[in-house]
Amino acid sequence: MGQRLSGSRSCLHVPSWLLPQPQAPPPPVRRKLALLFAMLCIWLYMFLYSCAGSCAAAPGLLLLGSGSRAVHDPPALATGPDRAFPRLLFQTVPATPLAGQEKAEGATSQEEQSPEAPDSPSPISSFFSGSGSKQLPQAIIIGVKKGGTRALLEFLRVHPDVRAVGAEPHFFDRSYDKGLAWYRDLMPRTLDGQITMEKTPSYFVTREAPARISAMSKDTKLIVVVRDPVTRAISDYTQTLSKRPDIPTFESLTFKNRSTGLIDTSWSAIQIGIYAKHLEHWLRHFPLGQMLFVSGERLISDPAGELGRVQDFLGLKRIITDKHFYFNKTKGFPCLKKAEGSSKPHCLGKTKGRTHPDIDPEVVRRLREFYRPFNRKFYQMTGHDFGWD
């Protein structure tokens, strides 16, 4: 009836378009694969973020992130990049310097303006460097010069929830006319739950600083590192002497009249140590509970103990402990086993821990008598006896 094929040796040529074609995954499958990939990326991001906080409990692991603590609410002026800051009317009003500040004072030291940078940023720090937003500081180390402010800031920067500007901004004493936008731009980027900080020791003795900081935010937390005023004055003089070897002796600068024993309080090295006088100005704008007074002596003898108080004051989890420090016998003060963004031990620079010149013991005795009533008033105002007498 039809033509018969000639067995197995014969073959038919079938067009390729008649052959079965491989089928592409239906659109729903592709959507599911894309969704799975996106979820994997989000999970990886969240894992790195959460690990940054929890892993920081191990000594020296310096990761940026949110530790397991209650979120520190920033002040209303710094609630996010999309919220406009209220415009304040800034007048170019020069800050009032300490009387006689030019006496035995050189230009601002390079060590205060350009602190040593960490060796290199950690991988996680680099990962998050483009994240977050710049905020006005929620906490400021306002003083005092030669009290231990640099050490405190470097120790605090180990905490994963603290982000601090390295150099001293000097905004509230020298650059206030530049405005809050300029000031905020100096700050590092922070993630939700991290605290922005800065330190400028001269704020404590600047008359205009309390009102200016209060105008920025009444909720700003203030930290003051204080030290035996006699030792502090000698350290202040030692720093100036290292830059200006031709200045008069400490003894001649201390007295208006050596024979009468009248102390020259116009010399800034002496005036800074009258802590009670300066504190009065701050208490007109901030309640005492919003200020923390750190002992410069204890910061050397028990850095972990003082850092514990600071972390509590800032509402941070106690991550910085004694495991982070070792005592450097050569320098005579504690150093970090691993600094922020580095895997190496880190001590403050050679400009810190200078050897003090020998001072006439009689001059030291007269200075202690001079400071004693001011110290006792300071103890009463702060509710803490620092033991300088």
mmCIF file of C-alpha atoms in Angstrom:
data_model
loop_
_atom_site.group_PDB
_atom_site.id
_atom_site.type_symbol
_atom_site.label_atom_id
_atom_site.label_comp_id
_atom_site.label_asym_id
_atom_site.label_seq_id
_atom_site.Cartn_x
_atom_site.Cartn_y
_atom_site.Cartn_z
ATOM 1 C CA MET A 1 0.000 0.000 0.000
ATOM 2 C CA GLY A 2 2.754 2.451 0.678
ATOM 3 C CA GLN A 3 6.485 2.234 0.045
ATOM 4 C CA ARG A 4 8.352 -0.041 2.400
ATOM 5 C CA LEU A 5 11.501 1.090 4.162
ATOM 6 C CA SER A 6 14.589 -0.990 3.388
ATOM 7 C CA GLY A 7 15.369 -2.132 6.982
ATOM 8 C CA SER A 8 17.922 -0.854 9.427
ATOM 9 C CA ARG A 9 20.372 0.305 6.805
ATOM 10 C CA SER A 10 17.961 2.914 5.606
ATOM 11 C CA CYS A 11 17.474 6.096 7.610
ATOM 12 C CA LEU A 12 15.233 9.033 7.385
ATOM 13 C CA HIS A 13 16.601 12.577 7.513
ATOM 14 C CA VAL A 14 14.534 14.368 10.136
ATOM 15 C CA PRO A 15 14.692 18.186 10.102
ATOM 16 C CA SER A 16 16.264 19.705 13.215
ATOM 17 C CA TRP A 17 13.221 21.777 13.934
ATOM 18 C CA LEU A 18 11.271 18.549 14.465
ATOM 19 C CA LEU A 19 13.703 17.298 17.107
ATOM 20 C CA PRO A 20 12.923 17.957 20.841
ATOM 21 C CA GLN A 21 14.491 21.252 21.991
ATOM 22 C CA PRO A 22 15.949 21.839 25.561
ATOM 23 C CA GLN A 23 13.505 23.887 27.574
ATOM 24 C CA ALA A 24 14.651 27.009 29.540
ATOM 25 C CA PRO A 25 13.492 27.152 33.158
ATOM 26 C CA PRO A 26 10.097 28.728 33.369
ATOM 27 C CA PRO A 27 10.052 32.350 34.562
ATOM 28 C CA PRO A 28 8.863 31.453 38.101
ATOM 29 C CA VAL A 29 11.951 29.292 38.636
ATOM 30 C CA ARG A 30 14.258 32.098 37.590
ATOM 31 C CA ARG A 31 12.495 34.499 39.919
ATOM 32 C CA LYS A 32 12.933 32.062 42.784
ATOM 33 C CA LEU A 33 16.654 31.709 42.037
ATOM 34 C CA ALA A 34 17.069 35.502 41.984
ATOM 35 C CA LEU A 35 15.188 35.829 45.269
ATOM 36 C CA LEU A 36 17.322 33.109 46.859
ATOM 37 C CA PHE A 37 20.509 34.885 45.759
ATOM 38 C CA ALA A 38 19.280 38.207 47.169
ATOM 39 C CA MET A 39 18.399 36.567 50.489
ATOM 40 C CA LEU A 40 21.859 35.003 50.610
ATOM 41 C CA CYS A 41 23.491 38.432 50.137
ATOM 42 C CA ILE A 42 21.341 39.988 52.858
ATOM 43 C CA TRP A 43 22.147 37.136 55.232
ATOM 44 C CA LEU A 44 25.877 37.521 54.574
ATOM 45 C CA TYR A 45 25.670 41.270 55.248
ATOM 46 C CA MET A 46 23.775 40.745 58.521
ATOM 47 C CA PHE A 47 26.197 38.030 59.586
ATOM 48 C CA LEU A 48 29.222 40.302 59.131
ATOM 49 C CA TYR A 49 27.438 43.171 60.882
ATOM 50 C CA SER A 50 26.421 41.150 63.931
ATOM 51 C CA CYS A 51 29.756 39.360 64.112
ATOM 52 C CA ALA A 52 31.509 42.719 64.360
ATOM 53 C CA GLY A 53 29.885 43.413 67.705
ATOM 54 C CA SER A 54 30.080 39.966 69.261
ATOM 55 C CA CYS A 55 33.619 39.200 68.155
ATOM 56 C CA ALA A 56 34.916 42.449 69.663
ATOM 57 C CA ALA A 57 34.692 40.891 73.111
ATOM 58 C CA ALA A 58 37.862 39.008 72.232
ATOM 59 C CA PRO A 59 40.931 41.130 73.077
ATOM 60 C CA GLY A 60 42.131 43.252 70.232
ATOM 61 C CA LEU A 61 39.516 42.293 67.652
ATOM 62 C CA LEU A 62 38.688 45.720 66.349
ATOM 63 C CA LEU A 63 35.589 45.412 64.254
ATOM 64 C CA LEU A 64 33.036 48.069 63.537
ATOM 65 C CA GLY A 65 29.479 47.139 64.360
ATOM 66 C CA SER A 66 26.789 47.056 66.968
ATOM 67 C CA GLY A 67 27.501 45.244 70.199
ATOM 68 C CA SER A 68 24.727 43.582 72.159
ATOM 69 C CA ARG A 69 23.617 46.622 74.119
ATOM 70 C CA ALA A 70 20.747 49.025 74.188
ATOM 71 C CA VAL A 71 20.931 51.465 71.317
ATOM 72 C CA HIS A 72 22.299 54.829 72.364
ATOM 73 C CA ASP A 73 19.809 57.407 71.169
ATOM 74 C CA PRO A 74 21.559 60.374 69.546
ATOM 75 C CA PRO A 75 20.340 63.859 70.269
ATOM 76 C CA ALA A 76 17.598 65.400 68.213
ATOM 77 C CA LEU A 77 20.061 67.448 66.166
ATOM 78 C CA ALA A 78 21.675 64.318 64.790
ATOM 79 C CA THR A 79 18.893 61.921 63.927
ATOM 80 C CA GLY A 80 19.832 61.062 60.403
ATOM 81 C CA PRO A 81 21.103 62.400 57.117
ATOM 82 C CA ASP A 82 17.612 63.230 55.815
ATOM 83 C CA ARG A 83 16.638 65.461 58.724
ATOM 84 C CA ALA A 84 17.626 69.057 58.265
ATOM 85 C CA PHE A 85 19.539 70.718 61.043
ATOM 86 C CA PRO A 86 17.932 73.880 62.364
ATOM 87 C CA ARG A 87 19.920 76.850 61.238
ATOM 88 C CA LEU A 88 21.596 78.667 64.088
ATOM 89 C CA LEU A 89 22.704 82.240 63.856
ATOM 90 C CA PHE A 90 26.421 82.149 64.380
ATOM 91 C CA GLN A 91 28.284 85.293 65.154
ATOM 92 C CA THR A 92 31.981 85.538 64.765
ATOM 93 C CA VAL A 93 32.717 85.870 68.455
ATOM 94 C CA PRO A 94 36.273 84.931 69.406
ATOM 95 C CA ALA A 95 36.574 82.542 72.317
ATOM 96 C CA THR A 96 37.998 84.051 75.453
ATOM 97 C CA PRO A 97 41.513 82.667 75.976
ATOM 98 C CA LEU A 98 43.040 82.133 79.365
ATOM 99 C CA ALA A 99 44.691 85.189 80.732
ATOM 100 C CA GLY A 100 48.406 85.140 80.040
ATOM 101 C CA GLN A 101 48.104 82.191 77.713
ATOM 102 C CA GLU A 102 50.848 83.615 75.566
ATOM 103 C CA LYS A 103 53.219 83.359 78.516
ATOM 104 C CA ALA A 104 55.636 80.516 77.868
ATOM 105 C CA GLU A 105 53.239 79.167 75.237
ATOM 106 C CA GLY A 106 54.231 78.284 71.704
ATOM 107 C CA ALA A 107 52.005 77.612 68.739
ATOM 108 C CA THR A 108 49.585 74.706 68.976
ATOM 109 C CA SER A 109 51.640 71.558 69.075
ATOM 110 C CA GLN A 110 51.640 69.285 66.068
ATOM 111 C CA GLU A 111 51.039 66.293 68.323
ATOM 112 C CA GLU A 112 47.668 67.747 69.364
ATOM 113 C CA GLN A 113 46.553 68.519 65.822
ATOM 114 C CA SER A 114 47.861 65.438 64.037
ATOM 115 C CA PRO A 115 47.605 62.400 66.288
ATOM 116 C CA GLU A 116 49.202 59.190 65.173
ATOM 117 C CA ALA A 117 47.007 57.233 62.808
ATOM 118 C CA PRO A 118 46.538 53.472 63.187
ATOM 119 C CA ASP A 119 48.741 51.293 61.001
ATOM 120 C CA SER A 120 45.942 50.230 58.644
ATOM 121 C CA PRO A 121 42.176 49.845 58.720
ATOM 122 C CA SER A 122 40.743 46.444 59.532
ATOM 123 C CA PRO A 123 38.898 44.561 56.741
ATOM 124 C CA ILE A 124 35.549 45.082 58.431
ATOM 125 C CA SER A 125 36.326 48.788 58.902
ATOM 126 C CA SER A 126 37.012 49.035 55.185
ATOM 127 C CA PHE A 127 33.842 47.087 54.421
ATOM 128 C CA PHE A 128 31.740 49.587 56.338
ATOM 129 C CA SER A 129 33.743 52.709 55.504
ATOM 130 C CA GLY A 130 31.194 53.848 52.966
ATOM 131 C CA SER A 131 28.207 53.080 55.179
ATOM 132 C CA GLY A 132 26.414 55.130 57.776
ATOM 133 C CA SER A 133 26.184 58.886 58.077
ATOM 134 C CA LYS A 134 28.040 61.732 59.733
ATOM 135 C CA GLN A 135 26.524 62.891 63.006
ATOM 136 C CA LEU A 136 27.283 65.638 65.485
ATOM 137 C CA PRO A 137 29.070 64.178 68.522
ATOM 138 C CA GLN A 138 26.933 62.757 71.300
ATOM 139 C CA ALA A 139 29.921 62.797 73.698
ATOM 140 C CA ILE A 140 32.921 65.137 73.970
ATOM 141 C CA ILE A 141 36.127 64.904 75.990
ATOM 142 C CA ILE A 142 36.395 68.558 77.021
ATOM 143 C CA GLY A 143 39.541 68.530 79.166
ATOM 144 C CA VAL A 144 41.993 68.915 80.595
ATOM 145 C CA LYS A 145 45.219 69.616 78.773
ATOM 146 C CA LYS A 146 48.023 67.250 79.883
ATOM 147 C CA GLY A 147 45.504 65.266 81.907
ATOM 148 C CA GLY A 148 45.440 62.103 79.786
ATOM 149 C CA THR A 149 42.819 62.961 77.164
ATOM 150 C CA ARG A 150 44.754 61.461 74.253
ATOM 151 C CA ALA A 151 45.209 58.168 76.096
ATOM 152 C CA LEU A 152 41.517 58.009 76.967
ATOM 153 C CA LEU A 153 40.440 58.640 73.382
ATOM 154 C CA GLU A 154 42.821 56.016 71.979
ATOM 155 C CA PHE A 155 41.604 53.467 74.527
ATOM 156 C CA LEU A 156 37.946 54.236 73.742
ATOM 157 C CA ARG A 157 38.480 53.798 70.018
ATOM 158 C CA VAL A 158 39.037 50.093 70.652
ATOM 159 C CA HIS A 159 35.299 49.805 71.347
ATOM 160 C CA PRO A 160 33.345 48.807 68.211
ATOM 161 C CA ASP A 161 30.517 51.205 69.074
ATOM 162 C CA VAL A 162 32.744 54.296 69.388
ATOM 163 C CA ARG A 163 33.758 56.347 66.371
ATOM 164 C CA ALA A 164 35.950 59.359 67.060
ATOM 165 C CA VAL A 165 37.692 62.046 65.085
ATOM 166 C CA GLY A 166 41.482 61.788 65.495
ATOM 167 C CA ALA A 167 42.692 65.396 65.447
ATOM 168 C CA GLU A 168 41.283 67.979 67.834
ATOM 169 C CA PRO A 169 38.568 69.961 65.972
ATOM 170 C CA HIS A 170 38.748 73.075 68.227
ATOM 171 C CA PHE A 171 35.288 74.004 66.957
ATOM 172 C CA PHE A 172 33.787 75.499 70.109
ATOM 173 C CA ASP A 173 36.820 77.649 70.904
ATOM 174 C CA ARG A 174 38.440 78.615 67.603
ATOM 175 C CA SER A 175 36.179 77.773 64.653
ATOM 176 C CA TYR A 176 32.637 78.339 65.921
ATOM 177 C CA ASP A 177 31.906 80.864 63.172
ATOM 178 C CA LYS A 178 32.257 78.073 60.563
ATOM 179 C CA GLY A 179 28.952 76.563 61.661
ATOM 180 C CA LEU A 180 27.594 73.161 62.634
ATOM 181 C CA ALA A 181 27.579 71.826 59.071
ATOM 182 C CA TRP A 182 31.354 72.327 58.871
ATOM 183 C CA TYR A 183 31.763 70.726 62.302
ATOM 184 C CA ARG A 184 29.638 67.704 61.432
ATOM 185 C CA ASP A 185 31.595 67.143 58.228
ATOM 186 C CA LEU A 186 34.738 66.583 60.333
ATOM 187 C CA MET A 187 33.137 63.599 62.054
ATOM 188 C CA PRO A 188 33.554 59.974 60.956
ATOM 189 C CA ARG A 189 30.618 58.023 59.569
ATOM 190 C CA THR A 190 28.669 55.984 62.086
ATOM 191 C CA LEU A 191 26.152 53.169 61.920
ATOM 192 C CA ASP A 192 22.968 52.951 63.944
ATOM 193 C CA GLY A 193 23.864 52.409 67.602
ATOM 194 C CA GLN A 194 27.411 53.818 67.366
ATOM 195 C CA ILE A 195 28.520 56.934 69.254
ATOM 196 C CA THR A 196 30.329 59.851 67.615
ATOM 197 C CA MET A 197 33.001 61.466 69.809
ATOM 198 C CA GLU A 198 35.696 64.115 69.713
ATOM 199 C CA LYS A 199 38.176 65.547 72.182
ATOM 200 C CA THR A 200 39.495 69.085 72.544
ATOM 201 C CA PRO A 201 40.973 69.720 76.037
ATOM 202 C CA SER A 202 40.893 73.508 75.743
ATOM 203 C CA TYR A 203 37.077 73.493 75.819
ATOM 204 C CA PHE A 204 37.121 73.093 79.601
ATOM 205 C CA VAL A 205 38.821 76.467 80.095
ATOM 206 C CA THR A 206 36.989 78.348 77.315
ATOM 207 C CA ARG A 207 34.247 80.564 78.768
ATOM 208 C CA GLU A 208 32.004 80.352 75.686
ATOM 209 C CA ALA A 209 32.259 76.583 75.198
ATOM 210 C CA PRO A 210 29.528 75.456 77.672
ATOM 211 C CA ALA A 211 26.820 77.632 76.107
ATOM 212 C CA ARG A 212 27.883 76.728 72.587
ATOM 213 C CA ILE A 213 27.837 72.980 73.215
ATOM 214 C CA SER A 214 24.489 73.313 74.983
ATOM 215 C CA ALA A 215 23.115 75.166 71.932
ATOM 216 C CA MET A 216 24.175 72.224 69.761
ATOM 217 C CA SER A 217 22.522 69.678 72.072
ATOM 218 C CA LYS A 218 21.607 69.826 75.738
ATOM 219 C CA ASP A 219 21.954 66.032 75.841
ATOM 220 C CA THR A 220 25.668 66.010 75.012
ATOM 221 C CA LYS A 221 27.667 63.889 77.461
ATOM 222 C CA LEU A 222 30.852 65.540 78.713
ATOM 223 C CA ILE A 223 34.009 63.790 79.917
ATOM 224 C CA VAL A 224 36.736 65.596 81.871
ATOM 225 C CA VAL A 225 40.083 63.906 82.554
ATOM 226 C CA VAL A 226 41.663 65.585 85.565
ATOM 227 C CA ARG A 227 45.080 65.172 87.150
ATOM 228 C CA ASP A 228 46.953 66.504 90.171
ATOM 229 C CA PRO A 229 47.162 70.197 89.194
ATOM 230 C CA VAL A 230 50.770 70.530 90.347
ATOM 231 C CA THR A 231 51.933 67.563 88.256
ATOM 232 C CA ARG A 232 49.771 68.792 85.381
ATOM 233 C CA ALA A 233 51.389 72.249 85.484
ATOM 234 C CA ILE A 234 54.879 70.730 85.396
ATOM 235 C CA SER A 235 53.871 68.494 82.474
ATOM 236 C CA ASP A 236 52.444 71.525 80.658
ATOM 237 C CA TYR A 237 55.705 73.398 81.181
ATOM 238 C CA THR A 238 57.708 70.364 80.011
ATOM 239 C CA GLN A 239 55.791 70.275 76.729
ATOM 240 C CA THR A 240 56.449 73.965 76.097
ATOM 241 C CA LEU A 241 60.103 73.558 77.068
ATOM 242 C CA SER A 242 60.543 70.801 74.466
ATOM 243 C CA LYS A 243 59.600 73.291 71.738
ATOM 244 C CA ARG A 244 61.084 76.450 73.254
ATOM 245 C CA PRO A 245 64.242 75.590 75.216
ATOM 246 C CA ASP A 246 64.941 79.282 75.860
ATOM 247 C CA ILE A 247 61.882 79.947 78.051
ATOM 248 C CA PRO A 248 62.371 80.999 81.700
ATOM 249 C CA THR A 249 62.514 78.420 84.454
ATOM 250 C CA PHE A 250 59.368 76.893 85.905
ATOM 251 C CA GLU A 251 60.102 78.549 89.236
ATOM 252 C CA SER A 252 60.342 82.054 87.759
ATOM 253 C CA LEU A 253 57.099 81.636 85.801
ATOM 254 C CA THR A 254 55.199 80.289 88.807
ATOM 255 C CA PHE A 255 55.570 83.371 91.034
ATOM 256 C CA LYS A 256 54.762 86.996 90.527
ATOM 257 C CA ASN A 257 57.117 87.639 93.404
ATOM 258 C CA ARG A 258 59.301 84.786 94.612
ATOM 259 C CA SER A 259 60.092 86.427 97.951
ATOM 260 C CA THR A 260 56.440 86.903 98.872
ATOM 261 C CA GLY A 261 55.377 83.565 97.411
ATOM 262 C CA LEU A 262 52.545 85.123 95.383
ATOM 263 C CA ILE A 263 51.478 82.666 92.678
ATOM 264 C CA ASP A 264 51.020 84.055 89.159
ATOM 265 C CA THR A 265 47.537 82.798 88.244
ATOM 266 C CA SER A 266 47.700 84.589 84.893
ATOM 267 C CA TRP A 267 50.055 81.869 83.632
ATOM 268 C CA SER A 268 47.843 79.317 81.851
ATOM 269 C CA ALA A 269 49.860 76.385 83.211
ATOM 270 C CA ILE A 270 48.715 77.444 86.695
ATOM 271 C CA GLN A 271 45.231 78.667 85.780
ATOM 272 C CA ILE A 272 44.104 75.456 84.042
ATOM 273 C CA GLY A 273 44.539 73.532 87.314
ATOM 274 C CA ILE A 274 41.957 75.637 89.189
ATOM 275 C CA TYR A 275 39.326 73.079 88.200
ATOM 276 C CA ALA A 276 36.582 74.307 90.534
ATOM 277 C CA LYS A 277 36.599 77.747 88.908
ATOM 278 C CA HIS A 278 36.159 76.338 85.402
ATOM 279 C CA LEU A 279 33.563 73.762 86.460
ATOM 280 C CA GLU A 280 31.269 76.522 87.739
ATOM 281 C CA HIS A 281 30.785 77.776 84.182
ATOM 282 C CA TRP A 282 29.836 74.292 82.928
ATOM 283 C CA LEU A 283 27.324 73.657 85.692
ATOM 284 C CA ARG A 284 25.345 76.707 84.555
ATOM 285 C CA HIS A 285 24.537 74.855 81.319
ATOM 286 C CA PHE A 286 24.801 71.123 82.121
ATOM 287 C CA PRO A 287 23.677 69.060 85.109
ATOM 288 C CA LEU A 288 26.420 67.300 87.050
ATOM 289 C CA GLY A 289 24.998 63.914 86.078
ATOM 290 C CA GLN A 290 25.790 64.643 82.448
ATOM 291 C CA MET A 291 29.487 65.005 83.226
ATOM 292 C CA LEU A 292 32.002 62.276 84.043
ATOM 293 C CA PHE A 293 35.296 63.068 85.791
ATOM 294 C CA VAL A 294 38.049 60.611 84.966
ATOM 295 C CA SER A 295 41.139 60.344 87.157
ATOM 296 C CA GLY A 296 44.302 60.794 85.114
ATOM 297 C CA GLU A 297 46.240 58.904 87.786
ATOM 298 C CA ARG A 298 43.875 55.921 87.735
ATOM 299 C CA LEU A 299 43.945 55.929 83.946
ATOM 300 C CA ILE A 300 47.608 54.939 84.355
ATOM 301 C CA SER A 301 47.361 52.613 87.373
ATOM 302 C CA ASP A 302 44.038 50.962 86.449
ATOM 303 C CA PRO A 303 43.083 51.768 82.841
ATOM 304 C CA ALA A 304 40.483 48.992 82.617
ATOM 305 C CA GLY A 305 38.747 50.248 85.773
ATOM 306 C CA GLU A 306 38.466 53.814 84.506
ATOM 307 C CA LEU A 307 37.413 52.621 81.049
ATOM 308 C CA GLY A 308 34.695 50.575 82.715
ATOM 309 C CA ARG A 309 33.277 53.743 84.284
ATOM 310 C CA VAL A 310 33.470 55.566 80.953
ATOM 311 C CA GLN A 311 31.718 52.760 79.074
ATOM 312 C CA ASP A 312 28.937 52.719 81.671
ATOM 313 C CA PHE A 313 28.571 56.495 81.434
ATOM 314 C CA LEU A 314 28.239 56.308 77.642
ATOM 315 C CA GLY A 315 25.739 53.450 77.811
ATOM 316 C CA LEU A 316 28.141 51.012 76.164
ATOM 317 C CA LYS A 317 28.636 47.343 76.813
ATOM 318 C CA ARG A 318 31.846 46.733 78.816
ATOM 319 C CA ILE A 319 33.996 45.382 76.017
ATOM 320 C CA ILE A 320 37.305 47.093 76.884
ATOM 321 C CA THR A 321 38.817 45.178 79.816
ATOM 322 C CA ASP A 322 42.212 44.561 81.386
ATOM 323 C CA LYS A 323 42.905 42.013 78.633
ATOM 324 C CA HIS A 324 43.386 44.903 76.208
ATOM 325 C CA PHE A 325 46.314 46.505 78.104
ATOM 326 C CA TYR A 326 49.901 45.876 79.062
ATOM 327 C CA PHE A 327 52.174 48.147 81.096
ATOM 328 C CA ASN A 328 55.156 49.612 79.266
ATOM 329 C CA LYS A 329 57.917 50.030 81.856
ATOM 330 C CA THR A 330 59.999 52.224 79.557
ATOM 331 C CA LYS A 331 57.262 54.800 79.041
ATOM 332 C CA GLY A 332 55.727 54.346 82.465
ATOM 333 C CA PHE A 333 52.125 54.017 81.348
ATOM 334 C CA PRO A 334 49.785 51.376 79.874
ATOM 335 C CA CYS A 335 49.653 50.583 76.179
ATOM 336 C CA LEU A 336 47.162 48.733 74.009
ATOM 337 C CA LYS A 337 47.902 45.175 72.981
ATOM 338 C CA LYS A 338 46.170 45.922 69.691
ATOM 339 C CA ALA A 339 45.030 49.379 68.648
ATOM 340 C CA GLU A 340 42.103 50.273 66.433
ATOM 341 C CA GLY A 341 42.605 48.979 62.911
ATOM 342 C CA SER A 342 45.897 47.250 63.729
ATOM 343 C CA SER A 343 47.113 43.847 64.825
ATOM 344 C CA LYS A 344 50.190 45.299 66.537
ATOM 345 C CA PRO A 345 50.721 46.637 70.080
ATOM 346 C CA HIS A 346 50.324 50.392 70.278
ATOM 347 C CA CYS A 347 51.695 52.976 72.700
ATOM 348 C CA LEU A 348 51.219 56.710 72.574
ATOM 349 C CA GLY A 349 53.903 58.580 70.670
ATOM 350 C CA LYS A 350 57.294 59.724 71.893
ATOM 351 C CA THR A 351 55.822 63.131 72.751
ATOM 352 C CA LYS A 352 53.887 61.470 75.585
ATOM 353 C CA GLY A 353 55.561 60.531 78.838
ATOM 354 C CA ARG A 354 58.383 63.070 78.631
ATOM 355 C CA THR A 355 60.790 63.205 81.562
ATOM 356 C CA HIS A 356 59.962 66.214 83.762
ATOM 357 C CA PRO A 357 62.716 68.635 84.751
ATOM 358 C CA ASP A 358 63.743 68.808 88.398
ATOM 359 C CA ILE A 359 61.671 71.412 90.214
ATOM 360 C CA ASP A 360 62.652 73.076 93.487
ATOM 361 C CA PRO A 361 60.773 71.135 96.223
ATOM 362 C CA GLU A 362 59.919 74.409 97.971
ATOM 363 C CA VAL A 363 58.143 75.605 94.813
ATOM 364 C CA VAL A 364 56.198 72.344 94.637
ATOM 365 C CA ARG A 365 55.202 72.719 98.311
ATOM 366 C CA ARG A 366 53.945 76.280 97.787
ATOM 367 C CA LEU A 367 51.969 75.203 94.741
ATOM 368 C CA ARG A 368 50.302 72.420 96.722
ATOM 369 C CA GLU A 369 49.292 74.930 99.380
ATOM 370 C CA PHE A 370 47.908 77.211 96.692
ATOM 371 C CA TYR A 371 45.801 74.483 95.037
ATOM 372 C CA ARG A 372 44.575 72.819 98.247
ATOM 373 C CA PRO A 373 41.431 74.947 98.805
ATOM 374 C CA PHE A 374 40.522 74.772 95.118
ATOM 375 C CA ASN A 375 40.993 71.000 95.129
ATOM 376 C CA ARG A 376 38.725 70.575 98.148
ATOM 377 C CA LYS A 377 36.038 72.681 96.520
ATOM 378 C CA PHE A 378 36.359 70.584 93.367
ATOM 379 C CA TYR A 379 35.963 67.395 95.449
ATOM 380 C CA GLN A 380 32.763 68.802 96.943
ATOM 381 C CA MET A 381 31.378 69.871 93.574
ATOM 382 C CA THR A 382 32.014 66.512 91.925
ATOM 383 C CA GLY A 383 31.370 64.310 94.962
ATOM 384 C CA HIS A 384 34.707 62.566 94.422
ATOM 385 C CA ASP A 385 37.990 62.856 96.348
ATOM 386 C CA PHE A 386 40.861 62.486 93.881
ATOM 387 C CA GLY A 387 43.470 62.310 96.633
ATOM 388 C CA TRP A 388 45.784 65.055 95.431
ATOM 389 C CA ASP A 389 46.285 66.404 98.950
#
